[in-house]
Coordinates of C-alpha atoms and ligand atoms in Angstrom, one line a residue:
M19 CA -0.1 -0.4 0.1
H20 CA 1.5 3.4 -1.3
D21 CA 1.3 6.1 1.5
E22 CA 0.6 9.7 -0.4
A23 CA 3.8 10.8 1.2
D24 CA 5.9 8.1 -0.7
L25 CA 4.8 9.3 -3.7
H26 CA 7.7 11.5 -4.9
F27 CA 6.4 14.6 -6.9
D28 CA 3.6 14.7 -4.8
K29 CA 5.1 18.1 -3.5
L30 CA 6.1 19.5 -7.1
H31 CA 3.3 21.5 -7.8
E32 CA 5.1 24.4 -9.4
E33 CA 3.2 27.0 -11.5
C34 CA 5.7 28.9 -13.5
G35 CA 6.6 31.4 -16.5
V36 CA 9.6 31.6 -18.6
F37 CA 10.9 33.8 -20.8
A38 CA 14.3 34.0 -22.8
I39 CA 15.7 36.5 -25.1
Y40 CA 18.9 36.6 -27.5
G41 CA 20.8 39.5 -29.4
H42 CA 19.0 42.7 -27.6
P43 CA 21.7 45.2 -26.0
E44 CA 19.1 45.8 -23.3
A45 CA 18.8 41.8 -23.0
A46 CA 17.7 42.2 -18.4
N47 CA 15.5 45.1 -19.7
V48 CA 13.3 43.2 -22.1
T49 CA 13.2 40.1 -19.9
Y50 CA 11.9 42.1 -17.0
L51 CA 9.0 43.7 -18.7
G52 CA 8.6 40.1 -20.4
L53 CA 8.2 38.6 -16.9
Y54 CA 6.0 41.6 -15.8
A55 CA 4.0 40.6 -18.4
L56 CA 3.9 36.7 -17.4
Q57 CA 3.6 37.4 -13.6
H58 CA 0.2 35.6 -13.4
R59 CA 1.9 32.4 -13.7
G60 CA 3.8 32.4 -10.7
Q61 CA 3.8 35.4 -8.2
E62 CA 6.5 33.9 -5.1
S63 CA 9.7 34.3 -6.6
A64 CA 10.8 35.9 -10.2
G65 CA 14.7 35.9 -11.4
I66 CA 17.0 37.0 -14.3
A67 CA 19.9 35.7 -15.9
S68 CA 21.9 37.6 -18.5
G69 CA 25.4 36.9 -20.2
N70 CA 27.5 39.0 -22.4
G71 CA 29.6 36.4 -24.1
N72 CA 31.5 35.6 -21.3
Q73 CA 30.1 35.6 -17.7
I74 CA 26.7 35.2 -17.1
V75 CA 24.8 36.9 -13.9
C76 CA 22.2 35.6 -12.1
R77 CA 19.6 38.0 -9.8
K78 CA 16.6 36.6 -8.0
D79 CA 14.6 37.0 -4.9
M80 CA 11.2 36.5 -3.3
G81 CA 8.1 38.4 -4.5
H82 CA 7.1 40.3 -7.7
V83 CA 8.8 41.2 -10.3
A84 CA 8.2 44.8 -9.9
D85 CA 9.2 44.9 -6.2
I86 CA 12.5 42.7 -7.2
F87 CA 13.5 44.6 -10.2
Q88 CA 14.3 48.1 -9.6
P89 CA 16.8 50.0 -11.8
E90 CA 19.8 49.1 -9.6
V91 CA 19.2 45.9 -9.3
L92 CA 18.9 45.4 -13.4
G93 CA 21.9 47.6 -14.0
Q94 CA 23.8 44.5 -12.5
L95 CA 22.6 42.6 -15.3
P96 CA 24.9 42.9 -18.8
G97 CA 24.6 41.3 -21.8
H98 CA 22.5 40.9 -25.1
M99 CA 21.0 37.4 -24.1
A100 CA 19.1 36.7 -20.8
I101 CA 16.5 34.6 -19.5
G102 CA 13.9 34.9 -16.8
H103 CA 11.1 33.2 -14.4
T104 CA 8.8 33.5 -12.3
R105 CA 7.5 31.2 -10.1
Y106 CA 4.5 29.9 -7.8
S107 CA 5.1 26.6 -5.7
T108 CA 3.9 24.5 -2.8
T109 CA 6.8 22.7 -2.9
G110 CA 9.7 23.2 -0.2
D111 CA 10.9 24.8 3.1
S112 CA 13.6 26.9 1.8
K113 CA 12.3 28.6 -0.7
M114 CA 14.7 30.7 -1.8
L115 CA 17.0 27.7 -2.4
N116 CA 14.2 27.2 -5.3
A117 CA 14.2 30.2 -6.5
Q118 CA 15.0 30.1 -10.3
P119 CA 17.0 30.6 -12.8
F120 CA 19.2 28.2 -11.4
S121 CA 22.9 29.1 -12.3
V122 CA 26.2 27.2 -11.9
Q123 CA 30.0 26.8 -13.2
C124 CA 30.8 23.7 -15.1
H125 CA 33.6 22.3 -16.8
K126 CA 31.1 23.4 -20.2
G127 CA 31.5 27.0 -18.5
P128 CA 28.6 29.5 -17.2
I129 CA 24.9 28.2 -17.4
A130 CA 21.9 29.0 -16.4
V131 CA 18.3 27.5 -16.3
A132 CA 14.7 28.1 -16.3
H133 CA 11.9 25.7 -16.7
N134 CA 7.9 25.8 -16.4
G135 CA 6.3 22.1 -15.6
N136 CA 7.4 19.4 -13.7
I137 CA 9.5 16.4 -14.4
T138 CA 7.9 13.5 -12.7
N139 CA 11.3 10.8 -12.8
A140 CA 13.4 14.0 -11.1
A141 CA 13.3 11.8 -7.5
E142 CA 14.8 8.7 -9.4
L143 CA 17.6 10.9 -11.3
R144 CA 18.5 12.5 -8.2
R145 CA 19.0 9.5 -6.3
E146 CA 20.9 8.0 -8.9
L147 CA 22.8 11.1 -9.3
E148 CA 23.5 11.8 -5.4
A149 CA 24.5 7.9 -5.1
D150 CA 27.0 8.9 -7.4
G151 CA 28.5 12.0 -5.8
S152 CA 26.4 15.0 -7.1
I153 CA 25.5 17.2 -4.5
F154 CA 21.8 19.4 -4.5
Q155 CA 21.4 23.0 -3.3
A156 CA 17.4 22.7 -3.9
T157 CA 14.4 20.5 -3.7
S158 CA 13.4 21.4 -7.1
D159 CA 13.3 19.2 -9.6
T160 CA 15.2 21.7 -12.0
E161 CA 18.3 21.4 -10.3
V162 CA 18.4 17.5 -11.6
I163 CA 19.0 18.9 -15.3
L164 CA 22.0 20.9 -14.7
H165 CA 23.8 18.0 -13.0
L166 CA 22.8 15.9 -15.9
V167 CA 24.0 18.2 -18.3
A168 CA 27.4 19.0 -16.0
R169 CA 28.2 15.5 -16.2
S170 CA 27.4 14.7 -20.1
R171 CA 30.6 13.3 -21.9
E172 CA 28.9 15.0 -24.9
R173 CA 31.5 17.9 -26.0
T174 CA 29.3 20.3 -27.1
L175 CA 26.3 21.9 -24.5
A176 CA 24.0 21.4 -27.4
G177 CA 24.8 17.8 -27.3
A178 CA 24.8 17.4 -23.6
L179 CA 21.9 19.3 -23.5
R180 CA 20.5 16.6 -25.7
E181 CA 21.5 13.4 -23.7
A182 CA 19.9 15.4 -20.7
L183 CA 16.4 15.8 -21.9
L184 CA 15.9 12.3 -23.4
Q185 CA 16.5 11.2 -19.8
L186 CA 13.8 13.2 -18.2
E187 CA 10.1 12.3 -17.8
G188 CA 7.1 14.6 -17.7
A189 CA 7.0 18.3 -18.3
F190 CA 9.3 20.8 -19.4
S191 CA 9.6 24.0 -21.0
L192 CA 12.9 25.2 -20.3
V193 CA 15.1 28.3 -21.3
F194 CA 18.9 27.8 -21.1
L195 CA 21.7 30.2 -21.1
A196 CA 25.3 29.6 -21.8
A197 CA 28.1 32.0 -21.9
D198 CA 27.5 32.2 -25.7
Q199 CA 24.4 30.8 -27.1
L200 CA 20.7 30.6 -26.0
I201 CA 19.1 27.0 -26.0
V202 CA 14.9 26.4 -25.3
A203 CA 13.5 23.0 -25.4
R204 CA 10.3 21.7 -24.7
D205 CA 9.1 18.1 -23.7
P206 CA 8.0 15.6 -26.5
H207 CA 4.8 15.7 -25.3
G208 CA 4.1 19.4 -25.3
F209 CA 2.5 19.6 -21.7
R210 CA 3.3 23.8 -21.3
P211 CA 3.6 26.1 -23.6
L212 CA 6.7 27.7 -25.2
A213 CA 6.0 30.3 -28.3
M214 CA 9.2 32.0 -30.1
G215 CA 9.1 35.2 -32.0
Q216 CA 11.4 38.1 -32.9
M217 CA 11.6 41.5 -32.4
E218 CA 13.0 44.0 -35.4
L219 CA 16.1 46.1 -33.8
S220 CA 17.9 49.1 -35.2
E221 CA 19.8 48.2 -38.6
H222 CA 18.0 45.1 -39.7
R223 CA 18.9 43.2 -36.9
I224 CA 16.4 40.8 -35.6
G225 CA 16.3 39.5 -32.1
Y226 CA 14.5 36.2 -30.7
V227 CA 12.2 35.8 -28.0
F228 CA 10.8 33.1 -26.2
A229 CA 7.5 33.5 -23.8
S230 CA 5.3 30.8 -22.0
E231 CA 2.7 33.3 -23.4
T232 CA 2.6 35.3 -26.4
C233 CA 1.1 38.2 -23.8
A234 CA 4.9 38.7 -22.8
F235 CA 5.8 39.4 -26.8
D236 CA 2.7 42.4 -27.3
L237 CA 4.5 44.2 -24.4
I238 CA 7.8 44.2 -25.9
D239 CA 6.8 44.9 -29.6
A240 CA 7.8 41.6 -30.6
V241 CA 6.1 39.3 -33.5
Y242 CA 4.6 36.0 -32.6
L243 CA 6.5 33.2 -35.1
N244 CA 5.4 30.2 -34.1
D245 CA 5.6 27.2 -31.2
V246 CA 8.9 25.7 -30.0
E247 CA 7.5 22.2 -31.0
P248 CA 6.7 19.0 -28.4
G249 CA 10.5 17.7 -28.6
E250 CA 12.1 20.2 -30.0
M251 CA 15.0 22.3 -29.2
V252 CA 16.1 25.5 -30.5
I253 CA 19.7 26.9 -30.3
V254 CA 20.4 30.4 -30.9
G255 CA 24.1 31.8 -31.2
P256 CA 26.4 34.2 -32.8
K257 CA 26.0 31.5 -36.2
G258 CA 22.0 32.3 -36.2
V259 CA 19.8 30.5 -35.1
T260 CA 18.9 26.1 -35.5
R261 CA 16.2 24.5 -34.9
E262 CA 16.1 20.1 -34.3
H263 CA 13.8 17.3 -33.0
Y264 CA 15.9 15.9 -30.2
A265 CA 13.4 13.5 -29.1
P266 CA 10.9 10.7 -31.5
K267 CA 7.4 12.3 -31.3
R268 CA 5.1 11.3 -28.8
N269 CA 1.3 11.7 -28.2
L270 CA 0.5 15.6 -28.1
A271 CA -0.6 15.9 -24.1
H272 CA -1.2 19.8 -23.9
C273 CA -2.3 21.0 -20.9
V274 CA -6.3 21.7 -21.0
F275 CA -6.3 24.0 -18.2
E276 CA -4.0 26.5 -19.7
H277 CA -7.1 27.7 -21.6
V278 CA -9.8 27.2 -18.8
Y279 CA -7.9 29.0 -15.9
F280 CA -3.9 29.3 -15.9
A281 CA -3.0 31.7 -19.1
R282 CA -4.2 35.3 -19.4
P283 CA -6.8 35.6 -22.7
D284 CA -4.9 38.0 -24.5
S285 CA -2.6 35.0 -25.0
L286 CA -1.7 32.5 -27.7
V287 CA -1.6 29.3 -25.9
F288 CA -0.6 26.2 -28.4
G289 CA -1.4 28.5 -30.8
R290 CA -4.6 29.2 -30.4
P291 CA -6.7 32.6 -28.8
V292 CA -7.1 31.6 -25.0
Q293 CA -10.1 33.8 -24.8
L294 CA -12.0 32.2 -27.9
S295 CA -11.4 29.1 -26.0
R296 CA -13.1 30.6 -22.9
E297 CA -15.9 32.0 -24.6
A298 CA -16.8 29.0 -26.2
M299 CA -16.6 27.1 -23.4
G300 CA -19.6 29.7 -22.1
R301 CA -21.4 29.4 -24.7
R302 CA -21.6 25.7 -24.9
L303 CA -22.2 26.1 -21.0
A304 CA -25.1 27.8 -21.8
E305 CA -26.3 25.4 -24.0
E306 CA -25.8 22.0 -21.8
H307 CA -27.1 23.9 -19.0
F308 CA -29.3 26.5 -19.4
V309 CA -31.9 27.7 -16.7
D310 CA -33.7 31.1 -17.0
A311 CA -32.8 33.8 -14.6
D312 CA -32.0 37.5 -14.6
V313 CA -28.3 38.1 -15.0
V314 CA -25.0 36.1 -15.8
V315 CA -22.6 37.0 -13.4
P316 CA -18.3 36.3 -13.7
V317 CA -16.7 35.5 -10.8
P318 CA -13.5 37.7 -11.4
D319 CA -11.4 37.3 -13.3
S320 CA -11.4 33.6 -14.0
G321 CA -15.0 33.2 -14.9
V322 CA -15.3 36.3 -17.1
A323 CA -14.4 35.4 -20.5
A324 CA -16.9 32.0 -19.9
A325 CA -19.8 34.4 -18.5
I326 CA -19.4 36.7 -21.8
G327 CA -20.2 33.3 -23.9
F328 CA -22.8 32.0 -21.7
S329 CA -24.7 35.5 -21.9
A330 CA -24.2 35.7 -25.6
Q331 CA -25.3 32.5 -25.9
S332 CA -28.4 32.3 -23.6
G333 CA -29.6 35.9 -24.2
I334 CA -29.5 36.5 -20.4
P335 CA -28.0 39.9 -19.5
F336 CA -23.8 40.0 -18.4
R337 CA -23.6 42.1 -15.0
Q338 CA -20.5 42.8 -13.4
A339 CA -21.9 42.4 -10.0
L340 CA -18.9 41.0 -7.7
I341 CA -16.0 43.5 -7.9
R342 CA -12.0 42.3 -6.8
N343 CA -9.6 44.2 -5.5
H344 CA -6.8 43.5 -7.4
Y345 CA -4.2 44.2 -4.8
V346 CA -4.7 41.6 -2.4
G347 CA -1.5 39.5 -2.2
R348 CA -0.7 36.2 -0.8
T349 CA 0.9 37.6 2.3
F350 CA -1.8 39.9 3.6
I351 CA -2.0 39.5 7.2
E352 CA -5.5 39.5 9.0
P353 CA -5.9 41.2 12.2
S354 CA -7.0 38.8 13.9
Q355 CA -9.1 40.0 16.8
A356 CA -10.6 43.3 15.2
I357 CA -12.3 42.0 12.3
R358 CA -12.3 38.3 12.2
D359 CA -12.6 36.2 9.0
F360 CA -12.5 38.7 5.9
G361 CA -12.7 35.4 4.1
V362 CA -13.2 35.9 0.2
R363 CA -15.0 39.4 1.0
L364 CA -10.9 40.8 1.2
K365 CA -10.9 40.4 -2.6
L366 CA -14.7 40.4 -3.7
N367 CA -17.5 42.7 -3.0
P368 CA -21.1 42.5 -4.6
V369 CA -22.5 45.0 -6.0
R370 CA -26.1 45.3 -4.2
H371 CA -28.5 47.0 -6.4
L372 CA -27.2 44.5 -9.3
L373 CA -28.0 41.4 -7.6
E374 CA -30.8 42.4 -5.5
G375 CA -34.4 39.9 -6.0
K376 CA -32.5 38.7 -9.2
R377 CA -32.2 34.9 -10.6
V378 CA -28.4 35.0 -11.1
I379 CA -26.4 33.0 -12.9
L380 CA -22.8 32.4 -11.4
V381 CA -20.2 31.6 -14.2
D382 CA -16.8 30.3 -12.8
D383 CA -13.8 28.6 -14.6
S384 CA -13.4 25.7 -12.0
I385 CA -14.3 24.4 -8.3
V386 CA -11.3 22.9 -6.6
R387 CA -12.2 22.3 -3.0
G388 CA -15.5 24.4 -3.0
T389 CA -14.6 26.6 -0.1
T390 CA -13.9 29.8 -2.0
S391 CA -17.4 29.0 -4.3
R392 CA -19.2 28.3 -1.1
K393 CA -18.6 31.8 0.0
I394 CA -19.2 33.7 -3.1
V395 CA -22.2 32.2 -3.5
R396 CA -23.4 33.0 0.4
M397 CA -21.9 36.5 -0.7
V398 CA -24.0 36.5 -3.8
R399 CA -27.2 35.3 -1.8
N400 CA -27.0 37.6 1.2
A401 CA -26.2 40.5 -1.6
G402 CA -29.9 39.8 -1.8
A403 CA -29.9 37.5 -5.2
K404 CA -33.5 35.4 -5.0
E405 CA -31.7 32.3 -6.9
V406 CA -28.0 31.7 -7.3
H407 CA -27.3 29.3 -10.2
M408 CA -23.9 28.4 -10.2
R409 CA -22.0 27.4 -13.9
I410 CA -18.6 25.9 -14.2
S411 CA -16.4 25.9 -17.7
C412 CA -15.0 22.5 -17.3
P413 CA -15.8 19.2 -16.3
P414 CA -15.3 18.4 -12.4
T415 CA -11.7 18.4 -11.4
I416 CA -11.0 14.9 -10.2
S417 CA -7.8 14.2 -10.3
P418 CA -4.6 16.1 -9.5
C419 CA -1.9 17.5 -12.0
F420 CA 1.5 16.3 -11.8
Y421 CA 2.8 18.2 -14.6
G422 CA 2.9 21.4 -13.3
V423 CA -0.4 23.1 -11.9
D424 CA -0.7 23.5 -8.4
T425 CA -3.8 21.3 -7.5
P426 CA -4.5 19.9 -4.2
N427 CA -4.2 15.8 -3.3
K428 CA -7.7 14.1 -4.3
Q429 CA -9.0 14.1 -0.7
Q430 CA -9.1 17.7 -0.8
L431 CA -10.8 17.8 -4.1
I432 CA -14.4 17.9 -3.9
A433 CA -15.6 16.4 -7.3
A434 CA -13.2 13.9 -6.3
N435 CA -15.1 12.5 -3.2
S436 CA -18.9 14.0 -4.2
T437 CA -21.3 13.8 -6.7
V438 CA -22.3 17.0 -8.4
E439 CA -25.8 16.9 -6.5
E440 CA -23.3 16.7 -3.0
I441 CA -21.2 19.4 -4.7
R442 CA -24.4 21.7 -5.2
R443 CA -25.2 21.0 -2.0
F444 CA -21.8 21.8 -0.3
V445 CA -21.7 24.8 -2.4
E446 CA -25.3 25.9 -1.5
A447 CA -26.2 26.6 -5.0
D448 CA -30.1 26.3 -6.3
S449 CA -28.5 24.4 -9.2
L450 CA -24.7 23.4 -10.6
G451 CA -23.5 22.9 -13.9
Y452 CA -20.0 21.5 -15.2
L453 CA -19.3 21.8 -19.1
S454 CA -19.0 18.4 -20.5
L455 CA -15.8 16.7 -21.6
G456 CA -16.8 17.0 -25.1
G457 CA -18.3 20.3 -24.7
L458 CA -14.4 21.5 -23.5
T459 CA -13.1 19.1 -26.1
D460 CA -14.9 21.7 -28.6
A461 CA -14.5 24.6 -27.4
V462 CA -10.6 24.3 -27.4
G463 CA -10.9 23.4 -30.8
D464 CA -9.1 20.0 -29.9
T465 CA -10.0 17.8 -33.0
N466 CA -7.0 15.4 -33.0
R467 CA -6.8 14.9 -29.2
D468 CA -3.9 16.6 -28.7
F469 CA -4.8 17.9 -25.2
C470 CA -4.4 16.0 -21.5
N471 CA -7.3 16.1 -19.7
A472 CA -6.1 14.3 -16.7
C473 CA -7.4 16.7 -14.2
Y474 CA -11.3 15.4 -15.4
T475 CA -10.1 12.1 -16.5
G476 CA -7.7 10.4 -14.1
N477 CA -5.9 9.5 -17.2
Y478 CA -2.5 10.6 -17.3
P479 CA -0.8 10.8 -20.6
T480 CA 2.5 9.3 -19.1
D481 CA 3.6 5.6 -18.1
L482 CA 5.5 6.7 -14.4
V483 CA 2.5 8.9 -13.8
Q484 CA -0.7 6.8 -14.6
V485 CA 0.6 3.5 -12.9
E486 CA 1.5 5.7 -9.9
A487 CA -2.1 6.8 -10.1
L488 CA -3.3 3.3 -10.1
L489 CA -1.4 2.5 -7.3
R490 CA -3.1 5.3 -5.4
N491 CA -5.9 4.2 -6.0
G492 CA -5.2 0.8 -4.5
A493 CA -5.0 -0.9 -7.8
R494 CA -2.1 -4.3 -8.2
V495 CA 0.7 -3.4 -10.9
D496 CA 3.1 -6.2 -11.3
Ligands
LIG527 P1 -12.7 26.4 -4.8 O1 -14.2 27.0 -4.5 O2 -12.2 26.7 -3.1 O3 -12.1 25.7 -5.2 O4 -12.1 27.5 -5.7 C1 -12.2 27.6 -6.7 C2 -11.8 28.8 -7.2 O5 -9.9 28.5 -7.6 C3 -11.7 29.3 -8.8 O6 -12.8 30.4 -8.8 C4 -11.0 28.8 -9.6 O7 -10.6 30.5 -10.6 C5 -9.6 28.8 -8.5 N1 -8.6 27.8 -9.0 C6 -8.7 27.1 -9.5 N2 -7.5 26.4 -9.8 C7 -6.7 27.1 -9.3 C8 -5.1 27.0 -9.2 N3 -4.3 26.1 -9.8 N4 -4.6 28.1 -8.4 C9 -5.2 29.3 -7.9 N5 -6.6 29.3 -8.4 C10 -7.0 28.5 -9.1

């Protein structure tokens, strides 16, 4: 019988954004802007490593991008190439040690790496490396990659990286900085996004940029070219750009949750506008779970695009009857005695005159534990709503993610342990409707079954995770 705590990748829920640039005289400054646009992908720590052909300088800290990278810090980051990272994680005690990029000096010269995703065989690889004498500083799975590269007998850095990547399982969109080149790579399943763009610089020179989401390109006036393909490695150096497939083709497994919740609606993710997907989810949800009501109200910001789609399809007016305070951080300290239990009121406040006496359709992207949703339903009812009908723009979340999204374990996922009717009662809604899996598949335009839906099906697209998931559920695997 496996104990949850024994399962090696359980604690590695990392949500991150990555950025990289080559060929720009102010590479660190541009990376700062890129990370600023990717802040929603991780708010715990951020870092930039930049290079000028000889040395790599790395600066990272806990906190938000704009707080960390004051002018004097950016001034310490020289050179024409840089990588950057924003991170939110539930991992580990020593959070600063896990902040990225990781930057080291090895016999292949200075190297730095930043990573989005979870490497699901990191624990095994780490055990093997430690048994062979490697010393680790952090608990993050990303450090494993640096050790594999440093130990490789391959002469070139690209060769060493290729050898390292072929040993990894799971999800990784990687940006990698060396003395005189930038290398980016994506896992063969393409779990997490990684877009490539270019910037016109003076004298007809071109700079190359890479980012988790294209909203980072918009801010810096870069043009989206295409995605780094699953299993592809792109090398940018003094001799130009080389693209190669380092791994054979595998079944694609783009994370559908990027389109449901995680990415910004103004981004292209996997080459598709996120807003388009979300509105389509809302339209389909209205077809699948119509109910007669007076207003469609989104839970901001996560439910906005789907609520627009729901309203358009149903003809029921869209109203922003919940207002979000955008300045609430994760570190807010509640004055414990004066006013107890701010709960969700700190972040959301109802617009009473839009809700009083109304039959309300409340749209959100997902229910995870159900506790927030319950508070919001109560809040809407307390503001005078006559009926509250909850609509969710994806299927019930029944399985945790091991590929880089922060979902709690199965015991805490309400839909893993309750029926829709039980969840309805828990969140105290008059009715509850989830988008079907078919509806979601259509909404993201997944005609070739290229998406990973494991959080809704429990079917994991990689063997190691699937076997562990079966063990977890009490199955015998001989
Ligand atoms: P709850 O009702 O407590 O399950 O919370 C649901 C809310 O959490 C919804 O508004 C979601 O948008 C939000 N949510 C879903 N997944 C995540 C995630 N991985 N990180 C942060 N928030 C999330």
